[in-house]
Short mmCIF file of C-alpha atoms in Angstrom, two decimals:
data_model
loop_
_atom_site.label_atom_id
_atom_site.label_comp_id
_atom_site.label_asym_id
_atom_site.label_seq_id
_atom_site.Cartn_x
_atom_site.Cartn_y
_atom_site.Cartn_z
CA MET A 1 222.52 145.16 81.89
CA LYS A 2 225.75 145.58 81.04
CA ALA A 3 228.43 142.65 81.07
CA ARG A 4 230.53 146.11 81.20
CA THR A 5 229.80 147.04 84.58
CA VAL A 6 229.20 143.54 85.64
CA ARG A 7 231.44 140.41 84.48
CA THR A 8 227.84 138.31 84.25
CA GLY A 9 225.68 140.07 82.60
CA LEU A 10 223.63 139.37 86.05
CA LEU A 11 222.56 142.18 88.07
CA THR A 12 221.66 140.08 91.69
CA LEU A 13 220.44 141.89 94.67
CA THR A 14 222.21 141.05 98.51
CA LEU A 15 219.27 143.56 100.68
CA CYS A 16 219.64 142.81 104.01
CA GLY A 17 216.13 141.23 105.66
CA ALA A 18 216.34 142.97 109.05
CA LEU A 19 215.59 146.78 106.95
CA LEU A 20 213.46 144.39 104.29
CA SER A 21 211.01 143.58 107.65
CA THR A 22 210.59 146.82 108.50
CA LEU A 23 209.30 147.58 104.91
CA ALA A 24 207.11 144.84 104.26
CA PRO A 25 203.06 146.06 105.00
CA LYS A 26 200.89 144.56 108.05
CA GLY A 27 198.96 141.67 107.01
CA VAL A 28 201.32 140.78 103.77
CA ALA A 29 202.57 137.76 105.71
CA GLN A 30 200.24 134.62 106.40
CA ALA A 31 200.02 133.37 109.91
CA ARG A 32 200.19 129.96 108.72
CA ARG A 33 204.04 130.21 108.40
CA PRO A 34 206.13 129.43 110.78
CA ASP A 35 208.91 132.14 108.69
CA ALA A 36 206.21 134.60 107.89
CA ARG A 37 209.49 137.21 107.84
CA LEU A 38 210.46 135.95 104.88
CA PHE A 39 206.73 134.99 103.00
CA ALA A 40 206.16 138.82 103.90
CA GLN A 41 209.89 139.57 101.95
CA ALA A 42 208.94 137.10 99.53
CA GLU A 43 205.70 138.73 98.40
CA TYR A 44 206.50 142.46 99.19
CA TYR A 45 209.32 142.98 96.30
CA SER A 46 207.76 139.85 93.87
CA GLY A 47 204.30 140.50 94.21
CA ASP A 48 203.15 137.78 94.04
CA THR A 49 202.16 134.60 95.86
CA PHE A 50 203.46 131.76 96.71
CA PRO A 51 201.18 128.18 97.71
CA PHE A 52 203.64 125.84 95.61
CA GLU A 53 206.59 124.10 98.96
CA THR A 54 208.85 121.33 97.87
CA ARG A 55 212.08 120.50 97.85
CA THR A 56 215.11 119.90 95.50
CA PRO A 57 217.00 116.87 95.79
CA ARG A 58 219.21 118.14 97.86
CA GLY A 59 216.82 119.61 99.99
CA VAL A 60 216.92 122.28 99.70
CA ARG A 61 214.17 124.06 100.46
CA VAL A 62 211.15 126.38 97.35
CA TYR A 63 207.92 128.31 97.90
CA ALA A 64 207.11 128.76 94.78
CA VAL A 65 204.34 130.73 92.60
CA ARG A 66 204.20 127.24 90.80
CA ARG A 67 205.30 124.06 90.60
CA PRO A 68 208.63 123.59 89.43
CA ALA A 69 210.07 122.12 86.72
CA PRO A 70 212.89 119.48 88.37
CA GLU A 71 215.57 120.22 85.93
CA ALA A 72 214.72 124.17 87.80
CA LEU A 73 215.12 122.13 91.77
CA ARG A 74 217.96 121.08 89.86
CA ALA A 75 219.36 123.80 89.13
CA ILE A 76 219.10 124.97 92.24
CA ASP A 77 221.97 122.08 93.62
CA ASP A 78 224.11 122.60 90.75
CA GLY A 79 224.73 126.25 92.35
CA LEU A 80 225.24 125.61 95.38
CA THR A 81 227.16 123.03 95.05
CA GLU A 82 229.57 124.93 92.52
CA LEU A 83 229.32 127.24 95.33
CA PHE A 84 230.33 124.83 98.49
CA ALA A 85 232.64 123.73 96.42
CA VAL A 86 234.57 127.35 95.85
CA ALA A 87 233.89 128.48 99.53
CA ARG A 88 236.01 125.47 100.94
CA ARG A 89 239.07 126.07 99.02
CA HIS A 90 238.87 130.18 100.25
CA GLY A 91 239.04 127.89 103.97
CA TYR A 92 235.49 128.95 104.52
CA GLY A 93 232.56 126.35 106.49
CA ALA A 94 230.06 128.33 107.76
CA ARG A 95 226.30 127.85 106.10
CA LEU A 96 228.13 125.42 103.31
CA SER A 97 224.25 123.19 103.89
CA TYR A 98 221.67 122.96 101.09
CA THR A 99 219.48 122.48 104.09
CA ASP A 100 220.03 126.47 105.78
CA TYR A 101 218.80 127.52 101.86
CA THR A 102 215.00 128.42 101.51
CA VAL A 103 214.83 129.93 97.11
CA PHE A 104 211.56 131.68 96.12
CA ILE A 105 210.93 131.88 92.87
CA ALA A 106 208.60 134.31 91.89
CA ARG A 107 206.52 135.20 88.21
CA ALA A 108 209.78 136.95 85.79
CA ASP A 109 209.17 140.34 85.36
CA ARG A 110 210.47 140.48 81.77
CA THR A 111 211.57 137.86 80.10
CA ARG A 112 214.13 139.33 77.28
CA ASP A 113 216.63 141.71 77.83
CA SER A 114 217.48 144.76 75.95
CA ALA A 115 219.54 142.71 73.50
CA GLY A 116 216.71 140.74 72.91
CA ALA A 117 218.71 137.40 74.78
CA TYR A 118 216.02 134.94 77.10
CA SER A 119 216.62 136.89 80.78
CA PRO A 120 214.30 136.42 83.28
CA ASP A 121 214.27 138.87 85.64
CA ILE A 122 212.67 140.42 88.83
CA ALA A 123 211.69 144.36 88.57
CA VAL A 124 212.40 145.95 91.71
CA GLY A 125 212.86 149.79 93.03
CA ALA A 126 215.97 151.48 91.96
CA ALA A 127 216.90 152.86 95.21
CA GLN A 128 220.98 152.97 94.84
CA TYR A 129 220.89 151.73 92.15
CA ALA A 130 219.02 155.17 90.85
CA GLY A 131 220.54 157.22 87.58
CA SER A 132 222.86 154.35 86.64
CA VAL A 133 223.59 152.24 84.11
CA TYR A 134 220.25 149.55 85.25
CA ASP A 135 218.09 152.69 85.51
CA GLN A 136 213.94 151.84 84.19
CA GLY A 137 213.42 154.54 85.15
CA GLY A 138 212.65 154.36 88.97
CA TYR A 139 212.67 150.37 89.41
CA ILE A 140 215.71 148.09 87.78
CA TYR A 141 216.11 144.13 86.26
CA ALA A 142 217.59 141.89 88.55
CA ALA A 143 218.60 137.98 88.55
CA GLY A 144 217.34 137.69 91.66
CA MET A 145 217.72 139.31 95.72
CA VAL A 146 218.85 138.16 98.40
CA LEU A 147 216.41 138.45 100.88
CA SER A 148 217.65 137.64 104.13
CA THR A 149 221.49 136.50 105.08
CA GLU A 150 219.38 134.92 108.77
CA PRO A 151 218.13 132.75 107.24
CA CYS A 152 219.60 131.96 103.98
CA ALA A 153 217.19 133.00 101.89
CA PHE A 154 217.08 134.32 98.54
CA LEU A 155 213.87 135.04 94.95
CA ILE A 156 214.80 134.29 91.36
CA ALA A 157 212.26 134.13 88.39
CA GLU A 158 210.86 131.52 87.46
CA HIS A 159 213.01 129.86 83.85
CA GLU A 160 211.04 127.81 81.22
CA ARG A 161 214.72 126.22 79.66
CA ASP A 162 218.31 127.70 80.34
CA PHE A 163 218.07 125.92 83.26
CA GLN A 164 221.83 127.13 83.62
CA ARG A 165 220.95 130.21 84.45
CA ILE A 166 219.07 129.66 87.41
CA ALA A 167 223.02 127.36 88.63
CA ASN A 168 223.69 130.79 87.66
CA VAL A 169 222.09 132.53 89.51
CA THR A 170 221.93 130.31 92.93
CA ARG A 171 225.71 129.98 92.78
CA TYR A 172 225.61 134.44 93.03
CA GLU A 173 223.39 135.04 95.00
CA GLY A 174 224.76 131.94 97.67
CA GLU A 175 227.79 134.13 97.29
CA HIS A 176 226.58 136.33 99.19
CA ILE A 177 225.39 134.63 101.74
CA VAL A 178 228.26 132.21 102.11
CA LEU A 179 230.46 135.53 102.76
CA TYR A 180 228.36 137.32 105.44
CA HIS A 181 228.84 134.46 107.21
CA ASN A 182 231.96 133.68 106.80
CA ASP A 183 234.22 136.51 105.03
CA ARG A 184 232.15 140.02 107.03
CA ARG A 185 234.73 142.10 105.98
CA LEU A 186 234.74 140.75 101.70
CA TYR A 187 231.08 140.75 102.00
CA GLU A 188 230.86 144.64 102.50
CA GLN A 189 232.48 145.06 99.93
CA THR A 190 230.52 143.17 97.82
CA ALA A 191 227.41 143.48 98.55
CA ASP A 192 226.30 146.60 97.19
CA HIS A 193 226.92 146.31 92.83
CA SER A 194 225.52 150.09 92.24
CA ARG A 195 229.64 150.54 93.72
CA GLY A 196 231.21 148.46 90.69
CA GLY A 197 231.85 144.37 90.64
CA GLY A 198 230.08 141.86 89.86
CA HIS A 199 229.99 138.27 90.16
CA PRO A 200 231.96 135.43 90.56
CA ILE A 201 233.54 137.72 93.48
CA LEU A 202 235.25 133.89 94.67
CA LYS A 203 237.70 131.93 91.95
#
């Protein structure tokens, strides 16, 4: 990811949950889950299963490939805390509760970027990013991916260190969801990073 294209150096994806549900193959979802469609989406795009369930100290629901470090859970809360404060300064009020959110933590498909910096990311199909600076030959590396705006859910890669990066990714993925529920026009303008722009959107 190049900082000149995305100011933070983190590429986050915003994908419509309704669209994703049509792409996830039947039988992927676990019938015992009350939110089976979300699991189908998370499993389809990550290639992982998420047997571990927990909550952050502030109440965000988390599903992970293995038990998350306490620092990772606190970082998720920290990212949303920062986002909610900025959102309120903009006069937004919808989806500003920790319990509104679900986070899936998948195995990282890489842990270092092209410059050698620690960068746990998820590999997904290039889609609209094909031919861009992000294209790695039919796929791209993303720091996170919005799975659904209703319910509010996104996917990130697990980290072993640099938990501030989890806070940043959480803030940026959540930013798309908050905009969807509070400022649909700005959401539409900023959801697709293949057209330029980056995070933070709200300052």
